[in-house]
PDB file of C-alpha atoms in Angstrom:
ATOM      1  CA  UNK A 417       0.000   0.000   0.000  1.00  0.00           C
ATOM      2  CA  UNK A 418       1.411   3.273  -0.874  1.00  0.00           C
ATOM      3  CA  UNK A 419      -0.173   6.788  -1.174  1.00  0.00           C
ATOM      4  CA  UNK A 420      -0.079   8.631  -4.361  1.00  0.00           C
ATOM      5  CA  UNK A 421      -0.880  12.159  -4.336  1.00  0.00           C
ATOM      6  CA  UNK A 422      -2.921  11.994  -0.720  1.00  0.00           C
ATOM      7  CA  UNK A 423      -4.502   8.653  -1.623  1.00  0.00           C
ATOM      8  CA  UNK A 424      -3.760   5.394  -0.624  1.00  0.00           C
ATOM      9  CA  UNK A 425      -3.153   2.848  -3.191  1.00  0.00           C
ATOM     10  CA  UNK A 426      -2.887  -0.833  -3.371  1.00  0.00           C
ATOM     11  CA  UNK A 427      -0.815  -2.619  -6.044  1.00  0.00           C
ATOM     12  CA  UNK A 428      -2.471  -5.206  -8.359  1.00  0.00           C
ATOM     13  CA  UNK A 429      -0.921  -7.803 -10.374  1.00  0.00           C
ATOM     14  CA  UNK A 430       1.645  -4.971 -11.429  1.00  0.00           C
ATOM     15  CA  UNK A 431      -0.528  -1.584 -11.260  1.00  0.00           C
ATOM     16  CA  UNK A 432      -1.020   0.835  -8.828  1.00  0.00           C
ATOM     17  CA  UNK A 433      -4.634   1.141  -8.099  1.00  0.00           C
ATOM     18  CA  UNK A 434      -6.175   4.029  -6.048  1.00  0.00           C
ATOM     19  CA  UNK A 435      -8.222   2.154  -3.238  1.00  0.00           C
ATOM     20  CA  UNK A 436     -12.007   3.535  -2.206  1.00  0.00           C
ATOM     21  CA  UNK A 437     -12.696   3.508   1.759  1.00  0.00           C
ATOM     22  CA  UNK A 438     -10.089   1.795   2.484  1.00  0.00           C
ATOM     23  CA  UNK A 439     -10.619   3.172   6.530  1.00  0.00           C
ATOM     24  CA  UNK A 440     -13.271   0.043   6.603  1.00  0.00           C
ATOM     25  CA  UNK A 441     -11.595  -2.651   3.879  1.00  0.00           C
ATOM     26  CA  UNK A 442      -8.042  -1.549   6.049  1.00  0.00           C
ATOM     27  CA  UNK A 443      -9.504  -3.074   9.106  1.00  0.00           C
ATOM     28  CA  UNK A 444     -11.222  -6.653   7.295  1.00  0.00           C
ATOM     29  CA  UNK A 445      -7.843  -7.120   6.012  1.00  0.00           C
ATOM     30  CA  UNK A 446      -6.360  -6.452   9.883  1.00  0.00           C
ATOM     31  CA  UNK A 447      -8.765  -8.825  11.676  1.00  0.00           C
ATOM     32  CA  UNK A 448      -8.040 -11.296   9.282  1.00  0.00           C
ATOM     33  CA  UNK A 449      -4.508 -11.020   9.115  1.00  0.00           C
ATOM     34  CA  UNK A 450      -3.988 -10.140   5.111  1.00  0.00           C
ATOM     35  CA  UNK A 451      -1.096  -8.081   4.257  1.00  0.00           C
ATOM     36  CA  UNK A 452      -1.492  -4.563   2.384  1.00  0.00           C
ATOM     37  CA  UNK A 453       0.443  -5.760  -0.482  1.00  0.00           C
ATOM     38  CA  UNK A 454      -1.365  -9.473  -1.082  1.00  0.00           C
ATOM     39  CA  UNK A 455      -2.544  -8.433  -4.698  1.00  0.00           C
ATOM     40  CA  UNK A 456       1.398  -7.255  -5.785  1.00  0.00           C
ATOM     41  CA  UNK A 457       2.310 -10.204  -8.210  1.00  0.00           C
ATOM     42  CA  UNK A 458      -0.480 -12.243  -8.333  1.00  0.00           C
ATOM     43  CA  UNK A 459      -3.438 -11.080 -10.264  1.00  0.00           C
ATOM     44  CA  UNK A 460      -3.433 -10.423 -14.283  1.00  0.00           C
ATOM     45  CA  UNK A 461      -6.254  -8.480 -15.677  1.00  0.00           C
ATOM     46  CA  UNK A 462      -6.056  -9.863 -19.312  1.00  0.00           C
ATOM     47  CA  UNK A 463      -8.026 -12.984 -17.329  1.00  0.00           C
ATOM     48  CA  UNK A 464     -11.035 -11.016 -16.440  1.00  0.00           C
ATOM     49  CA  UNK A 465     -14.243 -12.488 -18.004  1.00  0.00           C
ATOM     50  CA  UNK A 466     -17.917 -12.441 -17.604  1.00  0.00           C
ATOM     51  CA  UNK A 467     -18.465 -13.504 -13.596  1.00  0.00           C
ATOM     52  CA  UNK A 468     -21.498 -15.924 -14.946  1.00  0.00           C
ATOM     53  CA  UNK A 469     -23.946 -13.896 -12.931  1.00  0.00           C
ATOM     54  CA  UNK A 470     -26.793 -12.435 -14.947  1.00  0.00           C
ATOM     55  CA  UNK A 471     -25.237  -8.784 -14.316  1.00  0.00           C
ATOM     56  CA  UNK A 472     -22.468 -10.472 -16.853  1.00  0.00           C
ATOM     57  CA  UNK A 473     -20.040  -7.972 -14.547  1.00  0.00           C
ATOM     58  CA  UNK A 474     -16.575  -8.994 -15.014  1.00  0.00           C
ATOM     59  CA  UNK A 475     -14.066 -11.244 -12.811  1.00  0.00           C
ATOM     60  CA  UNK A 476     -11.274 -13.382 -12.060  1.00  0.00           C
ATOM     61  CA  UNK A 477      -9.384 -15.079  -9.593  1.00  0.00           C
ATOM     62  CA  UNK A 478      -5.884 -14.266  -7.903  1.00  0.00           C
ATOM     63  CA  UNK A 479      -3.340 -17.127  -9.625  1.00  0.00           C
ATOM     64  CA  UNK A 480      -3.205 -18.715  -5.696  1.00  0.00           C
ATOM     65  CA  UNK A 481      -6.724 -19.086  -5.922  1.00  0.00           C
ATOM     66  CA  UNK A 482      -7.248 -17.095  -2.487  1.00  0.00           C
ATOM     67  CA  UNK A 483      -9.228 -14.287  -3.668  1.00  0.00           C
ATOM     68  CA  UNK A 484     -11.550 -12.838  -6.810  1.00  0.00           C
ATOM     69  CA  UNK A 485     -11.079  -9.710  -8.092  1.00  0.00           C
ATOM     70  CA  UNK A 486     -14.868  -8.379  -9.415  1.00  0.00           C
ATOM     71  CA  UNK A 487     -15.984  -5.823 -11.149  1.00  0.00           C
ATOM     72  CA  UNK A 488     -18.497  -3.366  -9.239  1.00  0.00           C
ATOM     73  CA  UNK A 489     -21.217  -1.809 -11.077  1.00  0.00           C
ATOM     74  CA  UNK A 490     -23.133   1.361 -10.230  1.00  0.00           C
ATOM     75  CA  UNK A 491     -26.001  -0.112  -8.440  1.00  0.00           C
ATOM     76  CA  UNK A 492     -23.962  -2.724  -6.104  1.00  0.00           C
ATOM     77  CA  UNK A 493     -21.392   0.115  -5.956  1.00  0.00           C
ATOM     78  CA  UNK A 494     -24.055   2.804  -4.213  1.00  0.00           C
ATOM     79  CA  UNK A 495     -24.630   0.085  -1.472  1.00  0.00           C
ATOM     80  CA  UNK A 496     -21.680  -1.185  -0.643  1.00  0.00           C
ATOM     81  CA  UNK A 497     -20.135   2.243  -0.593  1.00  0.00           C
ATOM     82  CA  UNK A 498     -22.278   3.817   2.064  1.00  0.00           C
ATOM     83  CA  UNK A 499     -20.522   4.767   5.368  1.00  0.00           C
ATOM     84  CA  UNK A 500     -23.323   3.748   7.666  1.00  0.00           C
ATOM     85  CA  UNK A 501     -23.406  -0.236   5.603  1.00  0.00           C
ATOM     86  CA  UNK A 502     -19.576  -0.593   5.788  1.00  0.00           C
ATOM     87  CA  UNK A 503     -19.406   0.586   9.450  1.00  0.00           C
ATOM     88  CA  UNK A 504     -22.825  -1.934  10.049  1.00  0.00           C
ATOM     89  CA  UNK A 505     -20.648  -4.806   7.983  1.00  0.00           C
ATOM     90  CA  UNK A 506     -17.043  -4.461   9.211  1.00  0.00           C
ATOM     91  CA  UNK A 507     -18.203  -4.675  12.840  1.00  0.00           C
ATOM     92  CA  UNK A 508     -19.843  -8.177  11.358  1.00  0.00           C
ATOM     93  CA  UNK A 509     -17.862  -9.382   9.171  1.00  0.00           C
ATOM     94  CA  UNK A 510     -14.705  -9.183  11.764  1.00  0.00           C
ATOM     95  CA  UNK A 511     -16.360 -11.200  14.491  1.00  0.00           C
ATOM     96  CA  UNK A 512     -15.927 -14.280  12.752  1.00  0.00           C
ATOM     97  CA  UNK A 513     -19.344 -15.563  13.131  1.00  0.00           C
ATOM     98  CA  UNK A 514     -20.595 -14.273   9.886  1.00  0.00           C
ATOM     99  CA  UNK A 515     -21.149 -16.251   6.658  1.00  0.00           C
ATOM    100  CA  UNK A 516     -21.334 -13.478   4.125  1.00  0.00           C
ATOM    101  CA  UNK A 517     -18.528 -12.921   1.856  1.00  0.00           C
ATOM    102  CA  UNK A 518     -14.974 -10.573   3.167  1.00  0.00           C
ATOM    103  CA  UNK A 519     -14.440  -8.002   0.919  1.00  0.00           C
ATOM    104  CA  UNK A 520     -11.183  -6.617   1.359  1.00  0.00           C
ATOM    105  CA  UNK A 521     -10.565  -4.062  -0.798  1.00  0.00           C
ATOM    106  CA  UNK A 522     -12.366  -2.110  -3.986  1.00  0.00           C
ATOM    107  CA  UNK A 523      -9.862  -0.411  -5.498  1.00  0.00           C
ATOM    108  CA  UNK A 524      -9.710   2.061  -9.490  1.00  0.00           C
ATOM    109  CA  UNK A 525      -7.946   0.797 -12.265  1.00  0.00           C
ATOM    110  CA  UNK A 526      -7.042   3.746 -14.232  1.00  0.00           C
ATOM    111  CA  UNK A 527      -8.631   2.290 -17.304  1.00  0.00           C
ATOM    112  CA  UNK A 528     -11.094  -0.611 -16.614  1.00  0.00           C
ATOM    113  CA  UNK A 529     -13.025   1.045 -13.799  1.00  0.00           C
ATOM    114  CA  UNK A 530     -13.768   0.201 -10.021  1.00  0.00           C
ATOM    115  CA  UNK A 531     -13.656  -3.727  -8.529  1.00  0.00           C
ATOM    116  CA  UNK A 532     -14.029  -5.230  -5.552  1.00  0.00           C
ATOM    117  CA  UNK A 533     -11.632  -7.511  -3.988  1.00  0.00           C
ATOM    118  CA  UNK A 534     -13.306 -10.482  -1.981  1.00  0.00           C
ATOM    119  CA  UNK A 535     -11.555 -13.438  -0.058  1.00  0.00           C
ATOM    120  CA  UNK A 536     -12.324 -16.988  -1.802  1.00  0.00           C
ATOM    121  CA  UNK A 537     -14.893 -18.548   1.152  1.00  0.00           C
ATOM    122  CA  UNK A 538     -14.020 -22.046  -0.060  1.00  0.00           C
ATOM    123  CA  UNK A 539     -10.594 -23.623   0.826  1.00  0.00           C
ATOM    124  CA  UNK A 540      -8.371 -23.058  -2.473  1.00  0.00           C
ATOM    125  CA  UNK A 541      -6.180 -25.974  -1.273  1.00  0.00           C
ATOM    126  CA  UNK A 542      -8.972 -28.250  -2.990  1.00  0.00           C
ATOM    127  CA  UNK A 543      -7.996 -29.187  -5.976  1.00  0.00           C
ATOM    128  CA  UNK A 544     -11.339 -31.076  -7.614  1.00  0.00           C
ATOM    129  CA  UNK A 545     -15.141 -31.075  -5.373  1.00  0.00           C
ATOM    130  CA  UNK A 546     -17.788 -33.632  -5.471  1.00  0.00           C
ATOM    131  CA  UNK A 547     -20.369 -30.865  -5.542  1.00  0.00           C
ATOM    132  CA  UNK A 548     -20.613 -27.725  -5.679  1.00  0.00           C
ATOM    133  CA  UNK A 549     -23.932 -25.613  -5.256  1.00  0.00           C
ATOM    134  CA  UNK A 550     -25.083 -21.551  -5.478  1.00  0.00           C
ATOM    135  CA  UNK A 551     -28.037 -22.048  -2.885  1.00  0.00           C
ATOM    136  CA  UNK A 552     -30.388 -19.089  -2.915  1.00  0.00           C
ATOM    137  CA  UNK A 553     -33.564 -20.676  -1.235  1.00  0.00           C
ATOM    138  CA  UNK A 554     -35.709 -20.358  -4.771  1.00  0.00           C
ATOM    139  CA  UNK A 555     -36.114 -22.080  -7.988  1.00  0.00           C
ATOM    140  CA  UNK A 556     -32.626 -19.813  -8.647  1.00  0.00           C
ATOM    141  CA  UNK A 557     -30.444 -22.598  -6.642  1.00  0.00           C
ATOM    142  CA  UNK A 558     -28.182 -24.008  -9.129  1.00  0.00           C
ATOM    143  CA  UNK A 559     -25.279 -26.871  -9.039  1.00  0.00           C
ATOM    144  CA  UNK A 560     -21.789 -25.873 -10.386  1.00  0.00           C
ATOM    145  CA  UNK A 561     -20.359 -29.008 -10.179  1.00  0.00           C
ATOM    146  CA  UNK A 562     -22.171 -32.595  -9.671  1.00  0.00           C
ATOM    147  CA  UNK A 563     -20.545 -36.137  -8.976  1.00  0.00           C
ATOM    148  CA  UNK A 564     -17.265 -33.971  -9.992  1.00  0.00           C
ATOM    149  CA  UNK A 565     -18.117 -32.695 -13.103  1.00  0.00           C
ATOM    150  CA  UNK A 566     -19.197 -29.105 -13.534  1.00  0.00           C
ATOM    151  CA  UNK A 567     -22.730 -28.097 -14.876  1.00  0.00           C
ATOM    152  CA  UNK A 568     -22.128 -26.015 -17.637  1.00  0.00           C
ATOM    153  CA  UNK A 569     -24.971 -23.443 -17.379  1.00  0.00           C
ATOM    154  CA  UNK A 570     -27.573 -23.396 -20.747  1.00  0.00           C
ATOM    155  CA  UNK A 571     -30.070 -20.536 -19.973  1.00  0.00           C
ATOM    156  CA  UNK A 572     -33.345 -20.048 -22.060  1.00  0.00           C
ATOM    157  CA  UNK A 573     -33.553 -17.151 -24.058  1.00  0.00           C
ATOM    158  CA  UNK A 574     -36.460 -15.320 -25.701  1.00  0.00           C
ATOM    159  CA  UNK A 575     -35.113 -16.080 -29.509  1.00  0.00           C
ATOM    160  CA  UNK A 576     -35.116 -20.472 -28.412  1.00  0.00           C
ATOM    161  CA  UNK A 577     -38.968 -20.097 -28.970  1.00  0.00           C
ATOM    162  CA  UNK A 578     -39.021 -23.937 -29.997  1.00  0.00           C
ATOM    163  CA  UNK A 579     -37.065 -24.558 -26.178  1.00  0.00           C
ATOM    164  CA  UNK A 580     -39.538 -22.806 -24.382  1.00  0.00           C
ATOM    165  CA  UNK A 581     -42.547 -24.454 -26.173  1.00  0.00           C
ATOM    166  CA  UNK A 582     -41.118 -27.573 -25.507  1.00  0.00           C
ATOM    167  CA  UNK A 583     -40.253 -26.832 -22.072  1.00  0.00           C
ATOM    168  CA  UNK A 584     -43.996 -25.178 -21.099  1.00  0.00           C
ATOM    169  CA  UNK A 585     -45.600 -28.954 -22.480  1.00  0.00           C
ATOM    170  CA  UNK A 586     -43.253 -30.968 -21.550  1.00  0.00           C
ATOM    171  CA  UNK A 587     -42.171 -32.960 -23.984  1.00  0.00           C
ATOM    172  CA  UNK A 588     -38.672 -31.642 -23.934  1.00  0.00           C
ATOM    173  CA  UNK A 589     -37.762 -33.292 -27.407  1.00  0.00           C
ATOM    174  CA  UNK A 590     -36.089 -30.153 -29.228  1.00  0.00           C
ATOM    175  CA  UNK A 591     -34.334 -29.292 -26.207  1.00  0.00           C
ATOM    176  CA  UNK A 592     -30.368 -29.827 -26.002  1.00  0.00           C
ATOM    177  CA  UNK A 593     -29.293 -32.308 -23.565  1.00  0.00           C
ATOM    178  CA  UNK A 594     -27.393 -29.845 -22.230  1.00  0.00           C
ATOM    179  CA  UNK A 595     -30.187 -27.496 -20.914  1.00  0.00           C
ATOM    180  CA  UNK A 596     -32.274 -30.830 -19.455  1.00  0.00           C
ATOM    181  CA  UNK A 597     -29.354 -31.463 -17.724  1.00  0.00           C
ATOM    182  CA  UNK A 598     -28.694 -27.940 -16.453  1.00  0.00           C
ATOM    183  CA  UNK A 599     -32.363 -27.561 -15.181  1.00  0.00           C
ATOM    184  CA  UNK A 600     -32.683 -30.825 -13.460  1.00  0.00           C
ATOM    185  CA  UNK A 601     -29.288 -30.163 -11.551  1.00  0.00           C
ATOM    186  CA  UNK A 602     -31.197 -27.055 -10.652  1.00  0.00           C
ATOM    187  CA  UNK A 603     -34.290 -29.316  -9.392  1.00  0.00           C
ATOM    188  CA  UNK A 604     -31.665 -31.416  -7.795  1.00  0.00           C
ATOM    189  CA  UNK A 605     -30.151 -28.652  -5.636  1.00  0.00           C
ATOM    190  CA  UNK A 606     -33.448 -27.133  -4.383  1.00  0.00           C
ATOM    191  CA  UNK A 607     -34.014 -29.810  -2.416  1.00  0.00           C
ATOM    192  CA  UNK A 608     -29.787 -30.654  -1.797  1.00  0.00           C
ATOM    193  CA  UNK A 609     -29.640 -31.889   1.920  1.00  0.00           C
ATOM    194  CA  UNK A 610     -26.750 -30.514   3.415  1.00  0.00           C
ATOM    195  CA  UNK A 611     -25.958 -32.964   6.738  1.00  0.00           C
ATOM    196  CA  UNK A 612     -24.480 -31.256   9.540  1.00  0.00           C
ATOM    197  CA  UNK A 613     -24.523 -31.979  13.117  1.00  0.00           C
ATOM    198  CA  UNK A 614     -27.108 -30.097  15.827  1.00  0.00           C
ATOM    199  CA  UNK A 615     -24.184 -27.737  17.070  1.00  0.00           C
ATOM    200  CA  UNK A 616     -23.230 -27.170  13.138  1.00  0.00           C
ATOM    201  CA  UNK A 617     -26.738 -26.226  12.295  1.00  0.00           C
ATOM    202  CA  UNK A 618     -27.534 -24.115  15.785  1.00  0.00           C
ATOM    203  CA  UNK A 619     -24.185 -22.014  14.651  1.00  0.00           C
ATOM    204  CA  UNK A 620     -25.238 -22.060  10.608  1.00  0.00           C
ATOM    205  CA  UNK A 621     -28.558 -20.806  11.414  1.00  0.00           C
ATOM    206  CA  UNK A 622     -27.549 -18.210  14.445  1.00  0.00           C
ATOM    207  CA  UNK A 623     -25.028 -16.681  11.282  1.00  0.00           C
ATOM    208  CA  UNK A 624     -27.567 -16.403   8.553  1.00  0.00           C
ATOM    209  CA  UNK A 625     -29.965 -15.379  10.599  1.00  0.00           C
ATOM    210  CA  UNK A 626     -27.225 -12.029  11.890  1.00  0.00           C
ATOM    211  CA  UNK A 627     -26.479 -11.940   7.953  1.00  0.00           C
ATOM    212  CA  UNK A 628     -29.788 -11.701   6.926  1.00  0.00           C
ATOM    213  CA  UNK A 629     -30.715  -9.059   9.669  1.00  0.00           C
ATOM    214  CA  UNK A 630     -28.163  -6.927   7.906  1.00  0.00           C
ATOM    215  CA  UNK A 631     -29.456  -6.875   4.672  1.00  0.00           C
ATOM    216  CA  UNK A 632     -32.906  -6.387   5.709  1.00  0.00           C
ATOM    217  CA  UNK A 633     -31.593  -3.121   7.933  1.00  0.00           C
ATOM    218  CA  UNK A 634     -30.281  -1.589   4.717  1.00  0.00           C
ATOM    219  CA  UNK A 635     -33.049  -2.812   2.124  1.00  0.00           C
ATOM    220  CA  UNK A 636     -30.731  -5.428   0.341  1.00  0.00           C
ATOM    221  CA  UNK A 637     -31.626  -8.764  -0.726  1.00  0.00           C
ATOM    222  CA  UNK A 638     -29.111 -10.602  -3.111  1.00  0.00           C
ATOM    223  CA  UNK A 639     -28.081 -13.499  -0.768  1.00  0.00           C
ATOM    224  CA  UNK A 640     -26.944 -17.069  -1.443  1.00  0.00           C
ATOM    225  CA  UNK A 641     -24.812 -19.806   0.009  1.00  0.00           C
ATOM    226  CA  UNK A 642     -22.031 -21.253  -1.648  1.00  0.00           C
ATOM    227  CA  UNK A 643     -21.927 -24.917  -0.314  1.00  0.00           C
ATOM    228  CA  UNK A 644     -18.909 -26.902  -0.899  1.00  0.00           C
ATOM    229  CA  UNK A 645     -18.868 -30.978  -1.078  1.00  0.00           C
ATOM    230  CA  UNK A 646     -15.357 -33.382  -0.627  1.00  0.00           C
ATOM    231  CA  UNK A 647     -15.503 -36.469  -0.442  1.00  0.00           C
ATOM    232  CA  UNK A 648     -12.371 -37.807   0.243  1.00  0.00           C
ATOM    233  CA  UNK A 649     -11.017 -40.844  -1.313  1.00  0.00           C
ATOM    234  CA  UNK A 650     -11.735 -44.742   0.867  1.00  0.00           C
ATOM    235  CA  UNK A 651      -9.501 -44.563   3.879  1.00  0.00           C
ATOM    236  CA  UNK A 652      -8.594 -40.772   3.922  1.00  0.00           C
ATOM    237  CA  UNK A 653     -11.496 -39.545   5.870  1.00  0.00           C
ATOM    238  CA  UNK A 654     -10.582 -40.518   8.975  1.00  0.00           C
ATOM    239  CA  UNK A 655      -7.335 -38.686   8.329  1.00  0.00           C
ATOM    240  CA  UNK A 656      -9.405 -35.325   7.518  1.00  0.00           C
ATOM    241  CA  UNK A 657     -11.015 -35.550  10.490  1.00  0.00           C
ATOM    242  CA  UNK A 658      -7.885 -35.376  12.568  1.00  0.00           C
TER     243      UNK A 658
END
């Protein structure tokens, strides 16, 4: 982190980028223990492409896998930004009992516009998962990955009118096997049991239940769980567990 004419800035991959309220991202980074320099050296721009979110914003991940480095649009930008959310989410987020994701930095590139930097919540020491699921509660849940292969995602759109006939009756004959497999891993994950024990889900459901209340105080409501599966090889669990 250095300052450049009275701002602080962090360095990224190998550009200095001026960083935006950095008072409250400064003190995620602190309780967490993440240097002001972790971005020097180890993200490259040219890899930014579309997130896969329906805003289409851009993104990427650091090359150690730790962290994604986002694009932030206007809209997310005017809520995040606020003084009274940050202070509200730092004094969360730095507890350790909370679920959402850490942001720890948004920073300016001096061409491409403003991103936000946000710690990876799944370990990036795993290589492959068994499953991987975006729970949102609704008929928007969606697996990423199933039986370790990843769900490429085949969305309808308003020009596949003979998809969306055959998708309204039924019959689902002129529809790529692609898409029937896309929507009924979406089926699939709606109902995805996630088994935990009775102290697990007390403490799962004490967090979202703090997250949630946060979001409802400021009149957001874009949340989802990112739910991670291993299952390690015969004969390794018990070693996990250890």
């Amino acid at each position: 982190m250095v300052a450049s004419e009275g701002r602080a800035s962090l360095r990224v991959g190998d550009v200095d980028c001026p960083t935006v309220q950095d008072a409250h991202f400064s003190s995620v980074r602190r309780a967490f223990g993440i240097a002001d320099d972790f971005l020097a050296g180890i993200f490259d721009f040219g890899g930014l492409g579309a997130g896969g979110g329906k805003g289409g914003d851009l993104m990427s991940r650091t090359t150690c896998g730790t962290f994604f480095v986002k694009e932030l649009n206007a809209g997310d930008a005017r809520s995040l930004l606020r003084d009274d959310f940050l202070e509200a989410y730092v004094g969360l987020i730095t507890t350790g009992t909370s679920l959402l994701c850490k942001i720890v930095a948004v920073f300016e590139h001096p061409r491409l516009g403003r991103f936000l930097v946000m710690a990876n919540c799944l370990p990036a020491s795993v290589d492959s998962w068994s499953g991987l699921y975006d729970l949102k509660g609704s008929a928007d849940d969606k697996a990423l990955v199933e039986d370790g292969e990843r769900v490429p995602e085949v969305h309808k759109r308003c020009w596949n009118v003979a998809w969306m006939v055959c998708e309204a009756t039924g019959c689902n004959k002129g529809v790529p096997s692609e898409r029937t497999r896309y929507l009924a891993a979406k089926r699939r994950s709606f109902n995805f049991p996630i088994y935990v024990t009775k102290d697990q889900r007390k403490e799962i459901l004490s967090a979202v239940e703090r997250d949630v209340a946060l979001f409802d105080e400021f009149g957001l409501m874009d949340y989802s769980m990112i739910v991670g599966v291993q299952r390690p090889p015969p004969g390794e669990a018990a070693r996990c567990l250890r």
